GROMACS .gro file of C-alpha atoms in nm:
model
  419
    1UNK     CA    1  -9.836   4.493  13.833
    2UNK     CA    2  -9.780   4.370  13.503
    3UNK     CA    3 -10.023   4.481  13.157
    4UNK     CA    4 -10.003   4.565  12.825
    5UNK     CA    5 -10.238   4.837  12.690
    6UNK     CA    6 -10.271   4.761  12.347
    7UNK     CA    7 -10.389   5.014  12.065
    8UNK     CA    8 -10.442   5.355  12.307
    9UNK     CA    9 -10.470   5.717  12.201
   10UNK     CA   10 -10.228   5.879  12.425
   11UNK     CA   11 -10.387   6.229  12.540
   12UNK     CA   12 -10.065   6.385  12.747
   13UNK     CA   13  -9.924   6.740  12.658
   14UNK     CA   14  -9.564   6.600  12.841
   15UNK     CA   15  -9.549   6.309  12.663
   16UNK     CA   16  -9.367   6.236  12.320
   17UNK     CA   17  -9.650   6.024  12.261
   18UNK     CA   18  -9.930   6.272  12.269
   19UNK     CA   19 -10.262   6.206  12.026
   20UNK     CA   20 -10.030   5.907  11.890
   21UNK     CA   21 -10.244   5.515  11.881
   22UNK     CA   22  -9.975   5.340  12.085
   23UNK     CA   23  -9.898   4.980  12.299
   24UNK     CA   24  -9.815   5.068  12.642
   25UNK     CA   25  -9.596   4.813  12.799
   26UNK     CA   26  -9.603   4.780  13.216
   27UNK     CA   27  -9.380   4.619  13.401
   28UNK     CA   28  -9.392   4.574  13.803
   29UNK     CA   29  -9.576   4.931  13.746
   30UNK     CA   30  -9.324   5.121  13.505
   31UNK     CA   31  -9.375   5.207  13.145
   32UNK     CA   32  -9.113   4.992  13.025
   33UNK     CA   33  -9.185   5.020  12.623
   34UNK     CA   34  -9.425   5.254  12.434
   35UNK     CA   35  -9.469   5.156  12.082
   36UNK     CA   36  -9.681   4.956  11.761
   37UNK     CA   37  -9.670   4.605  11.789
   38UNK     CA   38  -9.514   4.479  12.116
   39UNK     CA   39  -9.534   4.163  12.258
   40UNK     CA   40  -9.517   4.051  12.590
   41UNK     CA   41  -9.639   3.723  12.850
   42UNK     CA   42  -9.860   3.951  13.034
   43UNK     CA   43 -10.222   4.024  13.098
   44UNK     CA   44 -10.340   4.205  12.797
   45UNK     CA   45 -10.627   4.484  12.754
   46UNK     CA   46 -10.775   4.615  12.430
   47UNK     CA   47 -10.775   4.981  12.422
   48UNK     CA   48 -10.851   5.040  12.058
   49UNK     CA   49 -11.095   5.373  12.060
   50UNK     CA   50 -10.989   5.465  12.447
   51UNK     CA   51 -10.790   5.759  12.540
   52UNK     CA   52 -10.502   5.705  12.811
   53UNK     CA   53 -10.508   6.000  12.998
   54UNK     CA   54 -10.217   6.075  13.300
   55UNK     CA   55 -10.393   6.018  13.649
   56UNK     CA   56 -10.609   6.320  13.761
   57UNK     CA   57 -10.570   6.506  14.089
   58UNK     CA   58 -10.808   6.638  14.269
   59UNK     CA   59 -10.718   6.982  14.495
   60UNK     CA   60 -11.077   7.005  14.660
   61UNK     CA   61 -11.163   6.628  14.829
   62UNK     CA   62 -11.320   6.622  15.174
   63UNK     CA   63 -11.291   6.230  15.342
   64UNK     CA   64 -11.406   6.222  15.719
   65UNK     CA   65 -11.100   6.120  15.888
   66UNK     CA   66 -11.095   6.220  16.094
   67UNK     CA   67 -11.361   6.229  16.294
   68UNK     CA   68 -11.661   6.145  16.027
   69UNK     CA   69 -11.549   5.797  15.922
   70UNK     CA   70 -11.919   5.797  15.888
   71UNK     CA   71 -11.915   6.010  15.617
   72UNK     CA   72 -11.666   5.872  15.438
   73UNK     CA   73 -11.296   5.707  15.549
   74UNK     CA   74 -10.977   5.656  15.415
   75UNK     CA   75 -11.049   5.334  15.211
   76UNK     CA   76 -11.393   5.430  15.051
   77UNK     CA   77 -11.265   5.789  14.987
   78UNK     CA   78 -10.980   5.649  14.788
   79UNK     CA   79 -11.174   5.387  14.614
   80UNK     CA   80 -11.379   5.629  14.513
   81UNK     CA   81 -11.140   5.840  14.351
   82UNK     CA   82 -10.958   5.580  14.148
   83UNK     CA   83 -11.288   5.465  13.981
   84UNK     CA   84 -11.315   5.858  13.906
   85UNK     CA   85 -11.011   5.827  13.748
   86UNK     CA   86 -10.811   6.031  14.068
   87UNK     CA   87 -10.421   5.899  14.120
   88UNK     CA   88 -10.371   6.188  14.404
   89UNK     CA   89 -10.600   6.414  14.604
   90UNK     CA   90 -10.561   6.651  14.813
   91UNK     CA   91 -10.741   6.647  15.115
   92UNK     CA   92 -10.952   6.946  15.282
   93UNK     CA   93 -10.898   6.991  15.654
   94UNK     CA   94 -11.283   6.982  15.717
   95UNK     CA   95 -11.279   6.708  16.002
   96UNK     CA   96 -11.354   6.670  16.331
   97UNK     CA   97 -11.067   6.720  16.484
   98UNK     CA   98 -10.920   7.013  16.181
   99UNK     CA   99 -10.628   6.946  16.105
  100UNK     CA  100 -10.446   7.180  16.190
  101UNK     CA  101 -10.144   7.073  16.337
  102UNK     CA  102  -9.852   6.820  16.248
  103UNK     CA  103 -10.054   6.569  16.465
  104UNK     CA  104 -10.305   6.506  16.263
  105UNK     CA  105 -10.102   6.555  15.885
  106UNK     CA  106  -9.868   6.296  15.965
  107UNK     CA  107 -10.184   6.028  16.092
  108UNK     CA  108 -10.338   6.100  15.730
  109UNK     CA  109  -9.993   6.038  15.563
  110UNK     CA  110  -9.906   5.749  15.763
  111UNK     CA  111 -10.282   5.569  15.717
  112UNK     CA  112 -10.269   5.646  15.325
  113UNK     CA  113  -9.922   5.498  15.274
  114UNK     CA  114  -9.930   5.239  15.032
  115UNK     CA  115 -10.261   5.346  14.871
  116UNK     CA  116 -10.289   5.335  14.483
  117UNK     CA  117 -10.446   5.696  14.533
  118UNK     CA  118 -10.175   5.949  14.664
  119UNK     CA  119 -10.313   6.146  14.924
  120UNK     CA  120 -10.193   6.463  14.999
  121UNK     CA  121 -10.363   6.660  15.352
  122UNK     CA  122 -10.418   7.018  15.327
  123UNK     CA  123 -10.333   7.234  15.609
  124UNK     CA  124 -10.616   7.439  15.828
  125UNK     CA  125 -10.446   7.845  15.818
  126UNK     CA  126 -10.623   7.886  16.126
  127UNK     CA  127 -10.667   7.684  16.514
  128UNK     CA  128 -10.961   7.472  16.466
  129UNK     CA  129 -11.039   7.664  16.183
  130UNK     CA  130 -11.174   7.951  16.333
  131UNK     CA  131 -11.041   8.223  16.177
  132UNK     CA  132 -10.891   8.375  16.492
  133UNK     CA  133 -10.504   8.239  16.552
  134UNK     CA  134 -10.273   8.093  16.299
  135UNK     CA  135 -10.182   7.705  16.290
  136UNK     CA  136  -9.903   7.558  16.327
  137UNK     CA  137  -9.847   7.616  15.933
  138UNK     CA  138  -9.454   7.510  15.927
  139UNK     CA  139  -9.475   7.238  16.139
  140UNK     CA  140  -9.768   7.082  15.900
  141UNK     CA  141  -9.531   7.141  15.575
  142UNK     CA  142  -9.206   6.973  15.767
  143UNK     CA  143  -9.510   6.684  15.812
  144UNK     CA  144  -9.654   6.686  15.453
  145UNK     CA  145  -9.904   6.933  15.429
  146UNK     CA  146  -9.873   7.071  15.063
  147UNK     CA  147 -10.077   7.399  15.091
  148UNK     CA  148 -10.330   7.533  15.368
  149UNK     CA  149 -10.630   7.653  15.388
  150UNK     CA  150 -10.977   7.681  15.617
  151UNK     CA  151 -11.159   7.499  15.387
  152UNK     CA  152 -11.545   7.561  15.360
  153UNK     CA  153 -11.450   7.816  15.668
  154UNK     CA  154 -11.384   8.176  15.442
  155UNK     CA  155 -11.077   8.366  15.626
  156UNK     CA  156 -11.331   8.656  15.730
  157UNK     CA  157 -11.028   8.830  15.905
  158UNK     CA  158 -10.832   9.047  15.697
  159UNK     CA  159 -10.570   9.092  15.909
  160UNK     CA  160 -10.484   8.682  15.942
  161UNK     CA  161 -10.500   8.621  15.626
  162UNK     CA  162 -10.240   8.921  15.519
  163UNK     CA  163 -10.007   8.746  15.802
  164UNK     CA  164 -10.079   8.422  15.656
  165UNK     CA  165  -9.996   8.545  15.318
  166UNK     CA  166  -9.663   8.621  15.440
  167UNK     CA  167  -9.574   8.370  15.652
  168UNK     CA  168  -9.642   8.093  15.391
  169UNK     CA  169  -9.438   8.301  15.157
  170UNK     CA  170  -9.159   8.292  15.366
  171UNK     CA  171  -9.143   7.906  15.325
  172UNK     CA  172  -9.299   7.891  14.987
  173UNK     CA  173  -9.643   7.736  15.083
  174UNK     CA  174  -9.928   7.826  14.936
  175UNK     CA  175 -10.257   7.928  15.072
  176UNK     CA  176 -10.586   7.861  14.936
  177UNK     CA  177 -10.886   8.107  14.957
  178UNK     CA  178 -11.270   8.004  14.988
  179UNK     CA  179 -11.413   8.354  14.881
  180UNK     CA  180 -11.704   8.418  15.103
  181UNK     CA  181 -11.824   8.696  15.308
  182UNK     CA  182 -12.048   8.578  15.530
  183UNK     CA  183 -12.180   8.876  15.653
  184UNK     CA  184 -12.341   8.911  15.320
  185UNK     CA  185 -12.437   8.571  15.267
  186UNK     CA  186 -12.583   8.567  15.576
  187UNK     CA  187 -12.800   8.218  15.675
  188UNK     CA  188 -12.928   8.196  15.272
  189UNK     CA  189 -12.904   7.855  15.103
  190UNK     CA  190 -12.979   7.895  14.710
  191UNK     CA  191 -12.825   8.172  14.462
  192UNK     CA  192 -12.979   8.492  14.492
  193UNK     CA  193 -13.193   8.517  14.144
  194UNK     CA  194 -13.512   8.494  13.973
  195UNK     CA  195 -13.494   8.128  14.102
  196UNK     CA  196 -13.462   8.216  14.502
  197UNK     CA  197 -13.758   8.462  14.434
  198UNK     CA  198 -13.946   8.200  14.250
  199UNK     CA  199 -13.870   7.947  14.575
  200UNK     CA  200 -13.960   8.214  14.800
  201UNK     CA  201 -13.628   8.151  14.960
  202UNK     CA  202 -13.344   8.417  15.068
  203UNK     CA  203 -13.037   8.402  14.848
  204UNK     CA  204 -12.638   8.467  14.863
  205UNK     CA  205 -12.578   8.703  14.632
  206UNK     CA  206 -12.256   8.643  14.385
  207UNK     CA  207 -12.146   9.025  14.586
  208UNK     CA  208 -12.091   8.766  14.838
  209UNK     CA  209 -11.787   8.572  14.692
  210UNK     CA  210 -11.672   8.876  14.488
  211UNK     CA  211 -11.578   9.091  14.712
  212UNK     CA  212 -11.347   8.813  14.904
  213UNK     CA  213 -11.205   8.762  14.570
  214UNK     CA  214 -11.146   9.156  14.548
  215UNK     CA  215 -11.012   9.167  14.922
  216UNK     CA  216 -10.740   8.869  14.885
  217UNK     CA  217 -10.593   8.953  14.546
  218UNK     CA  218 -10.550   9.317  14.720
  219UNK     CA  219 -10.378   9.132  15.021
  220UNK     CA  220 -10.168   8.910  14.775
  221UNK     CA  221 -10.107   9.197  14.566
  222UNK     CA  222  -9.992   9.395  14.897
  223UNK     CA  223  -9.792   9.085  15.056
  224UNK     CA  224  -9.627   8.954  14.711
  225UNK     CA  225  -9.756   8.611  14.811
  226UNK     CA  226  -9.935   8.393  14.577
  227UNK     CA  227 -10.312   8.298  14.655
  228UNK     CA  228 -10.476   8.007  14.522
  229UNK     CA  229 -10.905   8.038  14.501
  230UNK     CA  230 -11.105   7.757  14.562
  231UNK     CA  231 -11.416   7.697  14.369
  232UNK     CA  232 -11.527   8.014  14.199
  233UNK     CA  233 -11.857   8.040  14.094
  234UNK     CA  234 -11.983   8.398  13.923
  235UNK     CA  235 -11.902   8.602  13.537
  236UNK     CA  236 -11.713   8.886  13.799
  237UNK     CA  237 -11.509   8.658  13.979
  238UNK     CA  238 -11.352   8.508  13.670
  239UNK     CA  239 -11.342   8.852  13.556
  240UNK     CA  240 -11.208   9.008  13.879
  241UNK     CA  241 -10.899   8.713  13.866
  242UNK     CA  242 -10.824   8.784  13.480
  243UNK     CA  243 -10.755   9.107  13.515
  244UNK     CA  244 -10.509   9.021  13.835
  245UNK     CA  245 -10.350   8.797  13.603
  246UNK     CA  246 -10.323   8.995  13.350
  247UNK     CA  247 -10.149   9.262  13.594
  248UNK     CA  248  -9.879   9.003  13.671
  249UNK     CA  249 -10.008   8.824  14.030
  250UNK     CA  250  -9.935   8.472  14.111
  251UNK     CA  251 -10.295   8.405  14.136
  252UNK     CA  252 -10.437   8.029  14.049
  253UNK     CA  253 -10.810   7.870  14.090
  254UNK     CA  254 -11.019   7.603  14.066
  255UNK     CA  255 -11.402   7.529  13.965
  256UNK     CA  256 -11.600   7.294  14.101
  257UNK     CA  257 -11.705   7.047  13.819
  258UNK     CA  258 -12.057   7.085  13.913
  259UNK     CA  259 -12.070   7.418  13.843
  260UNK     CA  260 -11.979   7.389  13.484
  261UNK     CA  261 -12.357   7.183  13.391
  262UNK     CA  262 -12.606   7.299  13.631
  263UNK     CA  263 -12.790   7.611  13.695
  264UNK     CA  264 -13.004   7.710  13.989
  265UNK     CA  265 -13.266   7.634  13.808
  266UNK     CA  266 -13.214   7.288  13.913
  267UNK     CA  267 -13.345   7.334  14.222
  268UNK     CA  268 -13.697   7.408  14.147
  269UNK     CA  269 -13.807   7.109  14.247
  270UNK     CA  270 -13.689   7.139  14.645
  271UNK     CA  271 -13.390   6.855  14.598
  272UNK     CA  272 -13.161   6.877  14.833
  273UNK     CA  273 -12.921   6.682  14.648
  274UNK     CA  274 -12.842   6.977  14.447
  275UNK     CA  275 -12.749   7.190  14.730
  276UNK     CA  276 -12.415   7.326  14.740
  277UNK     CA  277 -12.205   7.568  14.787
  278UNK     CA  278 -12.095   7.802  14.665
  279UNK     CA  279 -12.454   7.742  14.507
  280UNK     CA  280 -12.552   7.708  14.184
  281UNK     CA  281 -12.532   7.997  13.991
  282UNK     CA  282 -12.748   8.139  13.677
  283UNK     CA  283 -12.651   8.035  13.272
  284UNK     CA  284 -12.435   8.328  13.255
  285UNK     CA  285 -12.194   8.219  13.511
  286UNK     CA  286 -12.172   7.914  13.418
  287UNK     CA  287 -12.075   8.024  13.019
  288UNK     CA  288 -11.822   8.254  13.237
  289UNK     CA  289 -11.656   7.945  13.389
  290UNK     CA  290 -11.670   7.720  13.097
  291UNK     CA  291 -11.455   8.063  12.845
  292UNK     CA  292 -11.247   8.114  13.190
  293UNK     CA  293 -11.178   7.726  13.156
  294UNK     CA  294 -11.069   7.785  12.818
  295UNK     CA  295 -10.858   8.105  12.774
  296UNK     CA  296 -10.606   7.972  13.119
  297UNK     CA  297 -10.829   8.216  13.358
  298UNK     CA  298 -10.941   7.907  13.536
  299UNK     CA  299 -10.666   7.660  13.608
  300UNK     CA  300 -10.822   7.353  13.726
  301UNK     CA  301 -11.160   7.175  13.746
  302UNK     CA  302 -11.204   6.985  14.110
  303UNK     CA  303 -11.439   6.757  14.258
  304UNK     CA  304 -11.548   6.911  14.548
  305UNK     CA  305 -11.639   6.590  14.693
  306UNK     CA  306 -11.850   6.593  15.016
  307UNK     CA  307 -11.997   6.300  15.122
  308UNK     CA  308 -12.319   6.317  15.431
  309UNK     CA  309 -12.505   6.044  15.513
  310UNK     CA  310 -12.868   6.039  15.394
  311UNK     CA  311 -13.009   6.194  15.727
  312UNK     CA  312 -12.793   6.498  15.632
  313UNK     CA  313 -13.019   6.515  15.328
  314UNK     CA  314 -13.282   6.352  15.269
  315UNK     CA  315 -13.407   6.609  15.465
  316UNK     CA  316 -13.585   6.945  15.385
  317UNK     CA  317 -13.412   7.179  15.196
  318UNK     CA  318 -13.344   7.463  15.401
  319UNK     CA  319 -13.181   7.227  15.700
  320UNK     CA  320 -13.039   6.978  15.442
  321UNK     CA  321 -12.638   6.999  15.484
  322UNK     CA  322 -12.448   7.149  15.179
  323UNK     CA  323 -12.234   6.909  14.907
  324UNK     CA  324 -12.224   6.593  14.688
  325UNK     CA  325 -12.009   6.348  14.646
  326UNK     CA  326 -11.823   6.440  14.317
  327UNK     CA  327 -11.532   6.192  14.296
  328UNK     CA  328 -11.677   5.973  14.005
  329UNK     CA  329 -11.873   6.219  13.810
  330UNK     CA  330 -11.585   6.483  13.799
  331UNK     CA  331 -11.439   6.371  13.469
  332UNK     CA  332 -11.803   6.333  13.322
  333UNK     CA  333 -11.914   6.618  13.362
  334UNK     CA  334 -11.596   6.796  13.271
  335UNK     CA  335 -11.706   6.605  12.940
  336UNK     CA  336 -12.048   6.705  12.946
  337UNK     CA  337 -11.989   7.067  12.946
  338UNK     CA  338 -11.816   7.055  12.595
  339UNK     CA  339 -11.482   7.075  12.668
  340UNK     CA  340 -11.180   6.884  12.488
  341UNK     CA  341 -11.018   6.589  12.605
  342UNK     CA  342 -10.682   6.769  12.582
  343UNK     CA  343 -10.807   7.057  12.805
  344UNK     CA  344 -10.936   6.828  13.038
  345UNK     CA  345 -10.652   6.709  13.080
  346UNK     CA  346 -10.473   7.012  13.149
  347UNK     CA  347 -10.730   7.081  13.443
  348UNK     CA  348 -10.695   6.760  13.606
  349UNK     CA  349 -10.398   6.613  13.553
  350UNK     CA  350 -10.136   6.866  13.454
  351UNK     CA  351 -10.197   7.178  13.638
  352UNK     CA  352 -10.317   7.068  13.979
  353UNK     CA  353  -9.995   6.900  14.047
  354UNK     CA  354  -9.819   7.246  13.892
  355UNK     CA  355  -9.992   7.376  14.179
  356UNK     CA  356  -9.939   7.188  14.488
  357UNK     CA  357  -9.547   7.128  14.320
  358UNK     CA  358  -9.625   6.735  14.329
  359UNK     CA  359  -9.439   6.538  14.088
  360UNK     CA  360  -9.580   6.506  13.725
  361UNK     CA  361  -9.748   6.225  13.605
  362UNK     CA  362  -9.582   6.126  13.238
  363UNK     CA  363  -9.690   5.884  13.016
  364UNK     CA  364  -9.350   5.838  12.857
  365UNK     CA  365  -9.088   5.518  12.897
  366UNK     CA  366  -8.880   5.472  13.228
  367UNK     CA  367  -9.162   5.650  13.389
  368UNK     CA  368  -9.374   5.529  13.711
  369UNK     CA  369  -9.677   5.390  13.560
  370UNK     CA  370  -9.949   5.679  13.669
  371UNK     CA  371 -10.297   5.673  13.420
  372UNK     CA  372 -10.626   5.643  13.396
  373UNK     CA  373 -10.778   5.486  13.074
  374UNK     CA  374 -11.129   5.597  12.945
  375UNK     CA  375 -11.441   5.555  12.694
  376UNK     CA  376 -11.544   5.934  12.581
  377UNK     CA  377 -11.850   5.726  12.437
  378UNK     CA  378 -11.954   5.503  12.663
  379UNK     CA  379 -12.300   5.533  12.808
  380UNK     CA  380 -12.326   5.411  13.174
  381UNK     CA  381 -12.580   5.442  13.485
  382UNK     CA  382 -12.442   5.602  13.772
  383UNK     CA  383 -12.617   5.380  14.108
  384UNK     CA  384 -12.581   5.313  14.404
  385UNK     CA  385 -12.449   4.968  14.325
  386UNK     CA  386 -12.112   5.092  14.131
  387UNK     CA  387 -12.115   5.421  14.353
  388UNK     CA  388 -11.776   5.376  14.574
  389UNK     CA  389 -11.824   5.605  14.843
  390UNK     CA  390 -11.961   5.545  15.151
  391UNK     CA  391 -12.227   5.782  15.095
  392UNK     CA  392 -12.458   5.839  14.814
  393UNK     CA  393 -12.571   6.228  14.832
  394UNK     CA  394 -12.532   6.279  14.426
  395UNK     CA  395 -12.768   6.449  14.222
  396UNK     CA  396 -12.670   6.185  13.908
  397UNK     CA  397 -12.743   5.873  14.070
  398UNK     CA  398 -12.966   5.707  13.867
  399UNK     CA  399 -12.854   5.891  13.569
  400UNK     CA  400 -12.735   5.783  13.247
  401UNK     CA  401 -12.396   5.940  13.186
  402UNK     CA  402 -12.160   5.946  12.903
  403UNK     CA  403 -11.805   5.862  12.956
  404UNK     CA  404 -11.670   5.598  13.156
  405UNK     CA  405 -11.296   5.585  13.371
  406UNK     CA  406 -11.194   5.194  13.272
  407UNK     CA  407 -10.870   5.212  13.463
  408UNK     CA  408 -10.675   5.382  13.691
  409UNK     CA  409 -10.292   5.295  13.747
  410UNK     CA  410 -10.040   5.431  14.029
  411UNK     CA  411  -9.791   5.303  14.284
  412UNK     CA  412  -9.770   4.957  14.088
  413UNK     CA  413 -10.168   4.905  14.127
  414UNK     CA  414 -10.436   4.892  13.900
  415UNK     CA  415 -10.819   4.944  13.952
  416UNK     CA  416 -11.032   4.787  13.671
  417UNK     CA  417 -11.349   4.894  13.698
  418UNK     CA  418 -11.522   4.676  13.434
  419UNK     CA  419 -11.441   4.323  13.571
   0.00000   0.00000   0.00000
């Protein structure tokens, strides 16, 4: 793959070329010259008032392979991420069969090979994800498995997730938490608020996630291990993990991008399209997020994509299935909610690889060419026509959005999305 990206603000806190107007040269898919004024016999693009950003990564992606191909597969998933703007995700080990041992990690490495998108499968810490016996967690790292985790299954046992705590740390693997007690959130659907009152409807209460927060910083606190959280969602949780921080654990997260523009006071009108979970929360978690975003609380902002087909929602709300697909919209919204370009980068490019220990993406000479270009300004309607998942469970479909992915580059591939 051969271009020249001519006249580009480079956004890219590892790059010598960081907030400079620059040509990017690419040759057979490595930055062969960075500079003013270059020349070259190559397909050319005008960048002049676009941002090149390095590719974003996404720790929180559910695809249905296996098992829910319906859903969403390999190909779509992937597509889907690049026009989001996504060089590498990692995926969740919510499919039918888990994953949960080397089996099925080295099936998703082998299919993916080749992709533009890296794709990196998550772990299950438990046997079909039921929180009873440990996987086979070493076996799935020697395969490729990056971190593990139950995904939208919360670890309700306390006792396997202090042994998976330490049996991760003993090969430095990292375990992610979905902080959830069920037995206080119960069979509820919506926040619990003036809204669920309003709805007449039975809500999880933010008690719910914060005391799993509590529990596994005391258990990585205990063990020594680090703990990654996945998609926080309340003011005490953020709280909870800043003061852990600030007491010296090795302690990470991740919001869901979602979370950072809506309120449960979207639901008021019964859509199901905004159901998700963790649900949405009131104004004053979401300002929480948004400062916890911007002091280092919060490391990274994630899609949470979860594709269902449209008999798994366009149902009603109570029996509608939880998630949207978030792959496209990530960025955008990240925008929406007022944060900077350079942050945003920091939350999905930069520290989501820091986390899984994947290799950096650079925008910097003799570098693998790994970027996705974008319009801050650009007005566009999300639809079904230029949505690339298989499924189309999104709350901003047929919205007008601000902010538009224009390329993505990796593995010597390029996805233009305005052709």
């Amino acid at each position: 793959m051969n271009l020249l990206i001519k006249s580009a603000t480079v956004v890219d806190p590892n790059s010598p070329f960081n907030k400079q107007v620059t040509d990017i040269l690419i040759e057979n898919g490595v930055i062969t010259q960075i500079g003013k004024d270059i020349t070259a016999e190559v397909e050319i693009f005008d960048a002049t008032g676009k941002y090149l950003l390095p590719g974003f990564f996404d720790l929180n992606c559910n695809i249905g392979e296996l098992g829910y191909e319906t859903k969403e597969d390999l190909q779509s998933g992937t597509a889907a991420a690049a026009a989001g703007g996504f060089t590498g995700i990692a995926l969740m080990p919510n499919t039918q069969k888990p994953v949960h041992s080397k089996a099925e990690v080295e099936y998703l490495v082998n299919k993916s090979k080749g992709n533009l998108v890296d794709v990196v499968p998550l772990g299950a810490i438990s046997y079909k994800r039921e929180g009873k016996d440990m996987a086979e967690m070493y076996d799935m790292l020697q395969s490729g498995a990056r971190a593990f985790t139950d995904g939208n299954n919360p670890v309700q046992d306390a006792g396997l997730m202090e042994r998976a705590l330490l049996y991760a740390h003993g090969f430095n693997a990292l375990i992610f938490s979905y902080p959830e007690d069920t037995a206080i959130a119960g069979k509820a659907k919506v926040n619990e608020g003036e809204v669920s009152t309003l709805l007449g409807m039975k809500g999880i209460p933010s008690l719910a996630e914060e005391l799993m927060v509590a529990r596994d910083l005391y258990l990585s606190e205990y063990t020594g291990s680090p703990i990654h959280f996945s998609t926080i969602s309340t003011w005490r949780s953020v709280d909870l993990i800043r003061q852990a921080r600030q007491r010296g654990l090795q302690v990470t997260c991740d919001v869901a991008a979602h979370h950072l523009v809506l309120t449960d006071e979207a639901l008021t009108g019964f859509d199901s399209q905004y159901k998700v979970k963790p649900p949405l929360r009131i104004q004053k978690d979401v300002d929480a997020l948004i400062a916890g975003l911007k002091d280092g609380t919060i490391d990274t902002i994630v899609s949470q994509h979860t594709p269902h087909e449209v008999e798994y929602k366009n149902v009603e709300f109570e029996v509608a299935e939880f998630g949207i697909v978030g792959l496209q919209t990530a960025f955008i919204l990240a925008l929406k909610a007022g944060l900077p370009l350079d942050l945003i980068v920091e939350k999905l490019s930069v520290n989501p690889r820091k986390i899984l220990n994947a290799p950096t993406a650079n925008i910097a000479v003799d570098t693998s060419a790994n970027f996705t270009l974008v319009d801050t300004e650009k007005e566009w309607t999300y639809t079904r026509e230029n949505n690339f998942s298989k499924s189309y469970n999104s709350p901003f479909i047929g919205q007008t959005l601000k902010g538009q992915v224009l390329l993505t580059c990796n593995n010597n591939q390029l996805f233009n999305l305005i052709k």
